[in-house]
PDB file of C-alpha atoms in Angstrom:
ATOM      1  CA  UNK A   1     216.752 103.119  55.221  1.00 42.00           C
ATOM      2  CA  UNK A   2     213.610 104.583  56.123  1.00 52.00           C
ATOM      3  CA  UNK A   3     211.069 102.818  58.168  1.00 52.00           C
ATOM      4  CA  UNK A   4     208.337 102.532  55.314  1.00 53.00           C
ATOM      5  CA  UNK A   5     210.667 101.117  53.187  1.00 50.00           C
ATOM      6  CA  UNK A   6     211.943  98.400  55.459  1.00 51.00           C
ATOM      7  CA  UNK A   7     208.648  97.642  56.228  1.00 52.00           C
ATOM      8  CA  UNK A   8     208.166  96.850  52.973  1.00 48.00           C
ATOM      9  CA  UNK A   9     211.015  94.798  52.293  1.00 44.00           C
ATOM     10  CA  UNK A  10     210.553  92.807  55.040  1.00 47.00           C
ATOM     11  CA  UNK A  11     207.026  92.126  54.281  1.00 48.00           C
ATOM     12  CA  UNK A  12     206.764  89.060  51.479  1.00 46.00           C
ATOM     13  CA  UNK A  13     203.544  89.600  50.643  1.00 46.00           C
ATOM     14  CA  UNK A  14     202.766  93.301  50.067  1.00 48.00           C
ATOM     15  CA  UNK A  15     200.716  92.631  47.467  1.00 50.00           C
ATOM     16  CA  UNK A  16     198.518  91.072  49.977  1.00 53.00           C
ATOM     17  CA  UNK A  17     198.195  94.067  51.779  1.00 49.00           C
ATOM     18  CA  UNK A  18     197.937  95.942  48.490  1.00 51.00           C
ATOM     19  CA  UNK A  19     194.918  93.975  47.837  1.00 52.00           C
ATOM     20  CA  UNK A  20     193.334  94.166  51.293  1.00 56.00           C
ATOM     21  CA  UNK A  21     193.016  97.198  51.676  1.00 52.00           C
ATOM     22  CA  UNK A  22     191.455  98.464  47.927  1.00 52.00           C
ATOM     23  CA  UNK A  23     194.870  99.643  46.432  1.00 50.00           C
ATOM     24  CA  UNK A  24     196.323  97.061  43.960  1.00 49.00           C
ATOM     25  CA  UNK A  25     194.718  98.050  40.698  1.00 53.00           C
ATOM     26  CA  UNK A  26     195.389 102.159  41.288  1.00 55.00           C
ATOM     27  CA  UNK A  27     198.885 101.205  42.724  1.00 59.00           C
ATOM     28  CA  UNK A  28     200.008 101.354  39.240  1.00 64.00           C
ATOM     29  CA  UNK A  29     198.991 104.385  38.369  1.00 75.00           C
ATOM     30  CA  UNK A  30     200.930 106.408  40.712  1.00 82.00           C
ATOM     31  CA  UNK A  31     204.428 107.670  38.996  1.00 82.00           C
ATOM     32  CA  UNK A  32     207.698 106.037  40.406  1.00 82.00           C
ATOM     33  CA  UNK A  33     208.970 109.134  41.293  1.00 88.00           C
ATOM     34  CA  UNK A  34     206.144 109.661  43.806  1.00 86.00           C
ATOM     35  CA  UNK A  35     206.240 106.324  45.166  1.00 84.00           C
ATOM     36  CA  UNK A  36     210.329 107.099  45.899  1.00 88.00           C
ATOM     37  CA  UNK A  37     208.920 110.432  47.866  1.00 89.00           C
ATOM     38  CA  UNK A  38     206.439 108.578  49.783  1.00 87.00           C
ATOM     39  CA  UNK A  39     208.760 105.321  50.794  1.00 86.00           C
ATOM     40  CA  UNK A  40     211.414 107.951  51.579  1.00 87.00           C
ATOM     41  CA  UNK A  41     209.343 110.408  54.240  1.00 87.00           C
ATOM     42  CA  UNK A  42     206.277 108.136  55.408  1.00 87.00           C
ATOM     43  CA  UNK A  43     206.647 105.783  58.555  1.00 85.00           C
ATOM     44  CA  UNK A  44     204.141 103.384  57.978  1.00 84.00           C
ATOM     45  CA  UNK A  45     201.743 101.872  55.193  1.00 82.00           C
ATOM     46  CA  UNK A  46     198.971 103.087  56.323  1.00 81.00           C
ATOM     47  CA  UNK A  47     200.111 106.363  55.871  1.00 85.00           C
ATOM     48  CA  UNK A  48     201.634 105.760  52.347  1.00 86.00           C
ATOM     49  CA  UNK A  49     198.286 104.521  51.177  1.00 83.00           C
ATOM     50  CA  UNK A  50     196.234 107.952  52.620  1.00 83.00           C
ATOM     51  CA  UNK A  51     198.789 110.126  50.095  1.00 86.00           C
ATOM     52  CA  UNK A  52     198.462 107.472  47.513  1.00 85.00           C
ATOM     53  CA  UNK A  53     194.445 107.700  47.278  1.00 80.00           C
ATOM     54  CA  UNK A  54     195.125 111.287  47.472  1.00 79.00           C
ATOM     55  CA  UNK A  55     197.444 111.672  44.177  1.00 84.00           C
ATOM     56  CA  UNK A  56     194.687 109.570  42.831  1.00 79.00           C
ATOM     57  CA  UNK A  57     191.839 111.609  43.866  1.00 74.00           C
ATOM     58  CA  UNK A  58     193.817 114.926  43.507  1.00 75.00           C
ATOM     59  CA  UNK A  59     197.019 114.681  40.976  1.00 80.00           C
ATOM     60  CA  UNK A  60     199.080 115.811  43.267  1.00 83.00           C
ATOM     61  CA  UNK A  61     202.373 116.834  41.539  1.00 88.00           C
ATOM     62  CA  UNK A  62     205.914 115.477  43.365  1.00 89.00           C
ATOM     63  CA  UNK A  63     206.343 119.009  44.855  1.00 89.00           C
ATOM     64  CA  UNK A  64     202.735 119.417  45.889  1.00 86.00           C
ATOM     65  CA  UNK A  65     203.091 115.806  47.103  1.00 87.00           C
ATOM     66  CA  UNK A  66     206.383 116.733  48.982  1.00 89.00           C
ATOM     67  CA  UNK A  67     204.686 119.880  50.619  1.00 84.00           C
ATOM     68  CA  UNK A  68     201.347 118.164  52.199  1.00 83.00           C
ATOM     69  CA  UNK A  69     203.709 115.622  53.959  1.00 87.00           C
ATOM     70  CA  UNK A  70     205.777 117.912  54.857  1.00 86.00           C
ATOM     71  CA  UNK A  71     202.539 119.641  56.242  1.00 79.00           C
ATOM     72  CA  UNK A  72     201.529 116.151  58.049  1.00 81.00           C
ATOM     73  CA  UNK A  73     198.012 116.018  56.570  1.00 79.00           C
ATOM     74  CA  UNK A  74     197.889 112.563  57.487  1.00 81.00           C
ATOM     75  CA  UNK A  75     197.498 113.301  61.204  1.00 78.00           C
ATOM     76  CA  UNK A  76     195.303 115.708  60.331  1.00 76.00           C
ATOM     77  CA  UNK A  77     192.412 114.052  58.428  1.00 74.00           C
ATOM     78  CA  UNK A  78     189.968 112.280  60.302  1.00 72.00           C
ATOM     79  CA  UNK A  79     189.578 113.582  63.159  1.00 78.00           C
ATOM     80  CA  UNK A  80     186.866 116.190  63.269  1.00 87.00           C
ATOM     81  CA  UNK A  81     184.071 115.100  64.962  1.00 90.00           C
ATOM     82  CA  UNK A  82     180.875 115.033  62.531  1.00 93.00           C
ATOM     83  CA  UNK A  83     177.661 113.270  61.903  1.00 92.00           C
ATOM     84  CA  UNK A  84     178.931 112.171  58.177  1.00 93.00           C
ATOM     85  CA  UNK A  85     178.096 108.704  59.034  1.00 90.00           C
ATOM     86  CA  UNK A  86     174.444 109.279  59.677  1.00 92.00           C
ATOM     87  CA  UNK A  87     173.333 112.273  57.265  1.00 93.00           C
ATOM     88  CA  UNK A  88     175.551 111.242  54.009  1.00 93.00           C
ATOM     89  CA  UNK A  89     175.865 108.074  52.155  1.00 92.00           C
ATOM     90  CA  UNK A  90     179.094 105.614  52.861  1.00 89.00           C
ATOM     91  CA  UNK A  91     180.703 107.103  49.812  1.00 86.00           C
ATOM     92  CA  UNK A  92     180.029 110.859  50.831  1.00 90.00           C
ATOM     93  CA  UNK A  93     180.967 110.397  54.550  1.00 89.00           C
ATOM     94  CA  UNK A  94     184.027 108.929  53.766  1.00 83.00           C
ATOM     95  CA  UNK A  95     184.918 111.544  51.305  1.00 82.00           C
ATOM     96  CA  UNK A  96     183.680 114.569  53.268  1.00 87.00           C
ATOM     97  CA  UNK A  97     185.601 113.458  55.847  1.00 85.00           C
ATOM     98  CA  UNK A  98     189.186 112.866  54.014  1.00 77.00           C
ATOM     99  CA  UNK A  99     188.851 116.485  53.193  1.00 82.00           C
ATOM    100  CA  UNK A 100     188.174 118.134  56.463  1.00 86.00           C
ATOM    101  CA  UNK A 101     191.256 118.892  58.571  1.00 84.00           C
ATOM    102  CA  UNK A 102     191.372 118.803  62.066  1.00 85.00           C
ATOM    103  CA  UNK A 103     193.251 121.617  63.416  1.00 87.00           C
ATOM    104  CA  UNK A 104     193.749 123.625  60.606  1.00 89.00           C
ATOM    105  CA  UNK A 105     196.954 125.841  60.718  1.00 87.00           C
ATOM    106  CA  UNK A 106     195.914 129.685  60.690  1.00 90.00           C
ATOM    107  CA  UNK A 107     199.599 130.902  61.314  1.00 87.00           C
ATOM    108  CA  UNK A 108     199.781 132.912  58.323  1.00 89.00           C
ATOM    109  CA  UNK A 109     197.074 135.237  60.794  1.00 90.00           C
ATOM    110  CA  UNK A 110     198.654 137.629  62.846  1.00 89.00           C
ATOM    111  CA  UNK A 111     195.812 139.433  65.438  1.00 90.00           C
ATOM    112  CA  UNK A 112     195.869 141.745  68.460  1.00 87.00           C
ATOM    113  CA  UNK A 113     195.983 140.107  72.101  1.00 85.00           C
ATOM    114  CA  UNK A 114     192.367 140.053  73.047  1.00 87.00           C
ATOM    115  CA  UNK A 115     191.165 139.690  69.310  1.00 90.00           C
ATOM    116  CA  UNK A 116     187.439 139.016  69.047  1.00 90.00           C
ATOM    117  CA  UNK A 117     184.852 137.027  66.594  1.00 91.00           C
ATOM    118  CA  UNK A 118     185.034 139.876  64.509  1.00 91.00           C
ATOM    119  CA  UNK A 119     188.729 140.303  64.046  1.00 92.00           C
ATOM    120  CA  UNK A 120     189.073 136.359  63.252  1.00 92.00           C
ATOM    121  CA  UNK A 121     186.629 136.895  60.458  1.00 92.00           C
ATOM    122  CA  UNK A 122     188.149 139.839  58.752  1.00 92.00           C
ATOM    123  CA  UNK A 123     191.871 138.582  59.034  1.00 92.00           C
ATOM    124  CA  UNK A 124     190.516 135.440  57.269  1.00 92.00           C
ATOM    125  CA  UNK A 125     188.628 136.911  54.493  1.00 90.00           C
ATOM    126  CA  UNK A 126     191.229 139.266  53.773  1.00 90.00           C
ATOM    127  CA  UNK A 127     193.903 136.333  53.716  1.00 90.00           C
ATOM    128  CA  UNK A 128     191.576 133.979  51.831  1.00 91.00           C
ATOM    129  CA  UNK A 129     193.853 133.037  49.346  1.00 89.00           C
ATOM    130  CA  UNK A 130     196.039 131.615  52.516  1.00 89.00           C
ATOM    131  CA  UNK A 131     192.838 129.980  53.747  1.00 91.00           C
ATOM    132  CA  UNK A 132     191.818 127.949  50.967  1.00 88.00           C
ATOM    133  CA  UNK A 133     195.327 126.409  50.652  1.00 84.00           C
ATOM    134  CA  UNK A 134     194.933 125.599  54.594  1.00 86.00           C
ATOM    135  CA  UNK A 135     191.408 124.029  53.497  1.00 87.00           C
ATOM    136  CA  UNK A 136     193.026 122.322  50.651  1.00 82.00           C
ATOM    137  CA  UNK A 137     192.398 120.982  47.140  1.00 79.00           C
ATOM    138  CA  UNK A 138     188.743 121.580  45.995  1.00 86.00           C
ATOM    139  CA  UNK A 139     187.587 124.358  47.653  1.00 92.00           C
ATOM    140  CA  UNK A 140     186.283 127.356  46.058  1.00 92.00           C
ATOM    141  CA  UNK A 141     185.280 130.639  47.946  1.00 94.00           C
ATOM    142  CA  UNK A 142     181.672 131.279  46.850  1.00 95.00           C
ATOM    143  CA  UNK A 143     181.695 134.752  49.147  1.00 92.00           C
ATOM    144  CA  UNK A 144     181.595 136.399  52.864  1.00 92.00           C
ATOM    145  CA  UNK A 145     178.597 136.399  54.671  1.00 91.00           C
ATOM    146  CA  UNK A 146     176.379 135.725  51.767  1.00 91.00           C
ATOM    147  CA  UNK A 147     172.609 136.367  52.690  1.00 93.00           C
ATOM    148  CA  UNK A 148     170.158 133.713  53.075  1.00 94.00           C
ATOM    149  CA  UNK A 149     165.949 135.092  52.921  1.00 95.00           C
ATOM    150  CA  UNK A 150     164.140 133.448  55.438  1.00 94.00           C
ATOM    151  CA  UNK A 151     160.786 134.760  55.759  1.00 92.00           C
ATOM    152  CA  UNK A 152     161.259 137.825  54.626  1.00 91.00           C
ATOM    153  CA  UNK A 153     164.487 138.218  56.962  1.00 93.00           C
ATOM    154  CA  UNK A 154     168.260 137.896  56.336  1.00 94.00           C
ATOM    155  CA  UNK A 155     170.788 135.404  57.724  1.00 94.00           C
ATOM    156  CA  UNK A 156     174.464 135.819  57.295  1.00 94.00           C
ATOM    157  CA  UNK A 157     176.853 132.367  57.568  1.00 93.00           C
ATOM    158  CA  UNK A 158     180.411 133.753  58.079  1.00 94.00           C
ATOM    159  CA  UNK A 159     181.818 132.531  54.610  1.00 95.00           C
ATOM    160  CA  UNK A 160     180.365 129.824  51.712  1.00 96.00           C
ATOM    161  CA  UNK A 161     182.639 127.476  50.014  1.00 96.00           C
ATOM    162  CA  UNK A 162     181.905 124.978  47.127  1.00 96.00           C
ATOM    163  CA  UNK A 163     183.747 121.641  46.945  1.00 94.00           C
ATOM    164  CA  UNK A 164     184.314 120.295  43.460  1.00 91.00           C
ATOM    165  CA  UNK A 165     185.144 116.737  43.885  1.00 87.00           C
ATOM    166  CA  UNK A 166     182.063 116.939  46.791  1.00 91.00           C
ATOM    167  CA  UNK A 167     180.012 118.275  44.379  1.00 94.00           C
ATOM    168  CA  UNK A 168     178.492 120.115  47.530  1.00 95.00           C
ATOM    169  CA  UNK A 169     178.217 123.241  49.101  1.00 96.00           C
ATOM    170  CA  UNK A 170     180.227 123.842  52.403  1.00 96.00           C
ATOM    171  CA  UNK A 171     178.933 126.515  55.056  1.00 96.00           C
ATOM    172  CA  UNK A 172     182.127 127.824  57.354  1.00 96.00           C
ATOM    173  CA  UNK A 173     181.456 129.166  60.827  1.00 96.00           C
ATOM    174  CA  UNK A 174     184.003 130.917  62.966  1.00 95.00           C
ATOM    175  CA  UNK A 175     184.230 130.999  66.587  1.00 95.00           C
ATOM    176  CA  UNK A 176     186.958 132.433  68.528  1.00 92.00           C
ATOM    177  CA  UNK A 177     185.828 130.440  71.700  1.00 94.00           C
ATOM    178  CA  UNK A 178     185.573 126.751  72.576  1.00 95.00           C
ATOM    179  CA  UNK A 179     182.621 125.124  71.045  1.00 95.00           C
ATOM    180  CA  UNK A 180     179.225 125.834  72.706  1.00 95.00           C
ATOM    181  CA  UNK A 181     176.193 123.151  72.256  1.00 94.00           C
ATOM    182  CA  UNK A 182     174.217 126.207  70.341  1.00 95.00           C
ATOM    183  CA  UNK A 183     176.337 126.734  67.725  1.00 95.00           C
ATOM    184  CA  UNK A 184     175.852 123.307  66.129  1.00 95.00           C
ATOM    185  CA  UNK A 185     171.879 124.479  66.387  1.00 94.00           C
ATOM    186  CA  UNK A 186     172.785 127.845  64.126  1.00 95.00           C
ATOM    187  CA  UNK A 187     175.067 126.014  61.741  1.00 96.00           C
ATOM    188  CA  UNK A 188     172.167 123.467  61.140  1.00 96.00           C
ATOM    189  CA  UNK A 189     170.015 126.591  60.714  1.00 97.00           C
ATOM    190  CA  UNK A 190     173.024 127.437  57.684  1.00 97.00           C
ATOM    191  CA  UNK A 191     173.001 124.847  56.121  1.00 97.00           C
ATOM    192  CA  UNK A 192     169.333 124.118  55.604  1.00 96.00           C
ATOM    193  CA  UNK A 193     168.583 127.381  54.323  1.00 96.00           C
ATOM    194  CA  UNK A 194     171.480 126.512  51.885  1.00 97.00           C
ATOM    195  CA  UNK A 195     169.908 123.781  50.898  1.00 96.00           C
ATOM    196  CA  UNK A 196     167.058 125.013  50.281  1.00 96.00           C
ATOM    197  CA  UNK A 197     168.052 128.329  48.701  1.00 96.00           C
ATOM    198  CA  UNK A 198     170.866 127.714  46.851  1.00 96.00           C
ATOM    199  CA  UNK A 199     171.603 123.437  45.995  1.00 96.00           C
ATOM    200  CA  UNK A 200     170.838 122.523  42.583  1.00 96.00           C
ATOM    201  CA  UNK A 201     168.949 118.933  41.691  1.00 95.00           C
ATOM    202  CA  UNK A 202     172.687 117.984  40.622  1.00 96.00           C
ATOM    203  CA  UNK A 203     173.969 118.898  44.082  1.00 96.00           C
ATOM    204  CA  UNK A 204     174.773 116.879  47.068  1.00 96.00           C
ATOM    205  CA  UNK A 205     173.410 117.861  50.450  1.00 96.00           C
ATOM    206  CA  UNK A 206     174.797 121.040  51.854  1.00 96.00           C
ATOM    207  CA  UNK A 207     177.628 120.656  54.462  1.00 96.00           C
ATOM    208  CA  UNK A 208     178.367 122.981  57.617  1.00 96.00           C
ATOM    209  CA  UNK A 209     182.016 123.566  59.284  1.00 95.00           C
ATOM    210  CA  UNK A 210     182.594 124.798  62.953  1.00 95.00           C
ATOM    211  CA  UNK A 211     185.905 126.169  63.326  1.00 95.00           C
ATOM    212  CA  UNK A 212     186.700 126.796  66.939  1.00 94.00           C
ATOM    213  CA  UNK A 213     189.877 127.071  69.491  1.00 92.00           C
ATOM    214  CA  UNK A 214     189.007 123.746  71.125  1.00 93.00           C
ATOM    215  CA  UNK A 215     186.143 121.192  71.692  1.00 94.00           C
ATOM    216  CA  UNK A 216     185.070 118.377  73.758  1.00 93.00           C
ATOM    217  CA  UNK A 217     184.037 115.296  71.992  1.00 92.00           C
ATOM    218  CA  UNK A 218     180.808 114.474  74.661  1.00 95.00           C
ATOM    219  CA  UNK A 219     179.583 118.079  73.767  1.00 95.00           C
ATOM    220  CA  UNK A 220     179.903 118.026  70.473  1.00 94.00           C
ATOM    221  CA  UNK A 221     178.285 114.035  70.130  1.00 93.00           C
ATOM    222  CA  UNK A 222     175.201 115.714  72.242  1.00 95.00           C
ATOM    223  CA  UNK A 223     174.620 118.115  70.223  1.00 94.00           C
ATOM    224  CA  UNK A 224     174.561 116.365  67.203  1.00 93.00           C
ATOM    225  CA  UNK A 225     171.387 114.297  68.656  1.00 91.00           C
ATOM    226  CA  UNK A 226     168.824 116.369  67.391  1.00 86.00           C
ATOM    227  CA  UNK A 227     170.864 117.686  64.299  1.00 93.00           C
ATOM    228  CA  UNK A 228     169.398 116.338  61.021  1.00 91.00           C
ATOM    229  CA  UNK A 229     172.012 117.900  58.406  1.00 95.00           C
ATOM    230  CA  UNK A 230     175.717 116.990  57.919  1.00 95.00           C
ATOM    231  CA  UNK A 231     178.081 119.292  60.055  1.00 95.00           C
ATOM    232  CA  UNK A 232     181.484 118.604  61.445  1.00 95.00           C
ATOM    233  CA  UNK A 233     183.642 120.611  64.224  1.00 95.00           C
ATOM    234  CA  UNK A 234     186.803 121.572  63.967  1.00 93.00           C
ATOM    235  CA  UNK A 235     189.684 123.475  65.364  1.00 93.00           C
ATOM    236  CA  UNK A 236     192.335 125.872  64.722  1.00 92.00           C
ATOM    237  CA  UNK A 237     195.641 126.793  66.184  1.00 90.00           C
ATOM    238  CA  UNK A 238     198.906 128.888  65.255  1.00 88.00           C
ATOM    239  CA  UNK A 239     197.152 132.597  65.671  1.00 90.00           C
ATOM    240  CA  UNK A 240     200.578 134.895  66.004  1.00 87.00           C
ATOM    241  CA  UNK A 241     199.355 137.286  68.935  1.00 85.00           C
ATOM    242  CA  UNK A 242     200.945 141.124  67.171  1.00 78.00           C
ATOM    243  CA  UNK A 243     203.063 142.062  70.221  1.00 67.00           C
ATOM    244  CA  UNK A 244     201.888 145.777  71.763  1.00 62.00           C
ATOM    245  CA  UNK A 245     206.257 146.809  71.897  1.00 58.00           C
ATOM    246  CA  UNK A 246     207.437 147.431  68.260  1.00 61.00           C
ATOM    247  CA  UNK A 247     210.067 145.052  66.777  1.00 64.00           C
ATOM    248  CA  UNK A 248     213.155 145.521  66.081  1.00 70.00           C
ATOM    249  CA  UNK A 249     212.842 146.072  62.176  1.00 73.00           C
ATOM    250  CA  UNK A 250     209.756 149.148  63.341  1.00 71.00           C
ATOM    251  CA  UNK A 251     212.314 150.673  65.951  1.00 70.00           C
ATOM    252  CA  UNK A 252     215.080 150.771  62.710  1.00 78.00           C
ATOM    253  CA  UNK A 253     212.766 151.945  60.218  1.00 78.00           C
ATOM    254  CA  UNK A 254     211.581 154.876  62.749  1.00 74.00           C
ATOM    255  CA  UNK A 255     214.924 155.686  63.231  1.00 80.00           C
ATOM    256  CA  UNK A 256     215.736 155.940  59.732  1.00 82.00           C
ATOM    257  CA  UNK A 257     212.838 158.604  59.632  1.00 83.00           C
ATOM    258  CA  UNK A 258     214.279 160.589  62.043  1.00 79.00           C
ATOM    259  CA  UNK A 259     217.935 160.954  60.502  1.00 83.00           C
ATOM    260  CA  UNK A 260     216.388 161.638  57.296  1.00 84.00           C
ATOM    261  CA  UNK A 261     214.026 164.361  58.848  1.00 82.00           C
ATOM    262  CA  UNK A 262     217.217 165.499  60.422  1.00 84.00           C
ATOM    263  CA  UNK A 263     219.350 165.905  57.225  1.00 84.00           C
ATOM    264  CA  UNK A 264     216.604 167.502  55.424  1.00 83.00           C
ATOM    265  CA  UNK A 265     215.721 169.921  58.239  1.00 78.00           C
ATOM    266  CA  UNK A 266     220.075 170.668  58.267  1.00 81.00           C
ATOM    267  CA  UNK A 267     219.819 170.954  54.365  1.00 80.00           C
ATOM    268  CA  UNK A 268     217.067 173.404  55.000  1.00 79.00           C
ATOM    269  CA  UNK A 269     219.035 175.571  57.480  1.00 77.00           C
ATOM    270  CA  UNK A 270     221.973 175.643  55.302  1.00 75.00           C
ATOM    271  CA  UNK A 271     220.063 177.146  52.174  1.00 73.00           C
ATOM    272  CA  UNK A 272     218.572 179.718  53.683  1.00 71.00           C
ATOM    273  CA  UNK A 273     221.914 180.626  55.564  1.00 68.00           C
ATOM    274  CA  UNK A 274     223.233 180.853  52.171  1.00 67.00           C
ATOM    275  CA  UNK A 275     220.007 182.839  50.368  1.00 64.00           C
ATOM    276  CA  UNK A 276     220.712 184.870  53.472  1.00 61.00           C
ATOM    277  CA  UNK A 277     224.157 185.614  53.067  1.00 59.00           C
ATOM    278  CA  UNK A 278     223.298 186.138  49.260  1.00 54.00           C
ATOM    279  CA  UNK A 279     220.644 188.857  49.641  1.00 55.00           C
ATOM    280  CA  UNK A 280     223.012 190.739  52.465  1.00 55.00           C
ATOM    281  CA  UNK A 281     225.902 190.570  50.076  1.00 56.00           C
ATOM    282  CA  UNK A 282     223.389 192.344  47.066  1.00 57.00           C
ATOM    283  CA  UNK A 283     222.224 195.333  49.288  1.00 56.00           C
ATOM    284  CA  UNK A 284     226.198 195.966  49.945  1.00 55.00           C
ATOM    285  CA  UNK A 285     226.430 196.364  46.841  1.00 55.00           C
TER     286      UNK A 285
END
């Protein structure tokens, strides 16, 4: 038996726990066959509660439930470092930060050794599709470097997002370096000018993302001192480096080009051997 599901047996008074921690009256609402996934794959109850709160919040189906475990998006959320707690209400903070992931899994990228700021941004917003299922549920691409007017001049954020359940608009930054104190000063630049530009009265306050190879946590806490918008930093891992040799499958298919050129240049020879011999035999005649 699974460790969730001994924990729970053992445990007399679950519905304790249940009620401690906010869950007994949506506990019900979750199917049977999802509670059978998540006693079967999750180790604690901790964790079983974070994918219960998200089929609430989400309606997660049994296969999309199956597929974000399988992902481990409980280890995920939580752990970019962000000034939620200060710039958004309880409520907001907590939700802004159950949907920010922390790393986020770009392996469906595949970039030249060496690539630069430039290269991460195009892979991405060709691959968006790939991007917003790394983001997950509630994301919607608003567009690529849209342009903000300030003072007559325009500012390009890397790519613009809209969160439905957020009700919020979510500025994305790329950086294919570790995280520098001045890029939480530009993304603040972002997301102001989004706020002032482009959030409607129904809107909630404009959030900016830092996506970056690495950070350190006293940087990143510094820097947030003088910030006075909501903005989180993040990172990112599982880049495939394109190796410089050709694989195995390019060497093959190369190959295959070559005995086809061959047999078309023989085919060649032998018809005009024959239209040769043809015209040679006529004049005899």
């Amino acid at each position: 038996m699974h460790q969730l599901g001994a924990e729970i047996i053992s445990n007399d008074k679950i519905s304790d726990i249940l009620e401690n921690n906010g869950m007994l009256p949506i506990f019900g609402i979750v199917l049977w066959k999802h509670h059978l996934v998540i006693t079967s794959k999750c180790k604690s109850i901790k964790e079983a509660f974070y994918y219960i709160k998200r089929i609430i919040d989400e309606g997660l189906s049994k296969r999309e439930l199956e597929d974000v475990i399988e992902a481990d998006d409980f280890s995920k959320y939580g752990h970019a470092i962000t000034n939620f707690s200060t710039q958004l209400s309880a409520q907001q903070s907590q939700l802004a930060m159950n949907v920010l992931k922390d790393p986020n899994r770009l392996d469906f990228l595949t970039l030249e050794r060496g690539y630069n700021e430039r290269d991460l941004k195009n892979a991405i917003a060709t691959d968006i599709t790939c991007f917003l299922l790394e983001l997950g549920n509630g994301f919607t691409f608003v567009g690529r470097q849209p342009e903000l007017v300030v003072g007559n001049e325009g500012y390009f954020s890397d790519l613009l997002f809209y969160h439905i359940r957020l009700r919020c608009y979510v500025v994305i930054e790329l950086k294919e370096v570790d995280f520098k104190p001045e890029f939480a000063g530009k993304l603040n630049f972002y997301v102001a000018a989004c706020n002032k530009l482009l959030r409607q009265p129904e809107d909630n306050p404009t959030i900016g993302l830092l996506l970056c190879k690495s950070k350190d946590q006293t940087k990143v806490e510094w820097a947030f001192d003088s910030i006075q918008n909501p903005i989180g930093v993040a990172t990112y891992e599982g880049i495939k480096i394109k190796d410089k040799l050709p694989s195995v499958e390019d060497l093959k298919k190369r190959l295959d080009m070559v005995e086809q050129e061959l047999r078309e240049y023989k085919e060649n020879e032998e018809a005009s051997a024959k239209d040769g011999n043809y015209t040679s035999n006529q004049e005899t005649k």
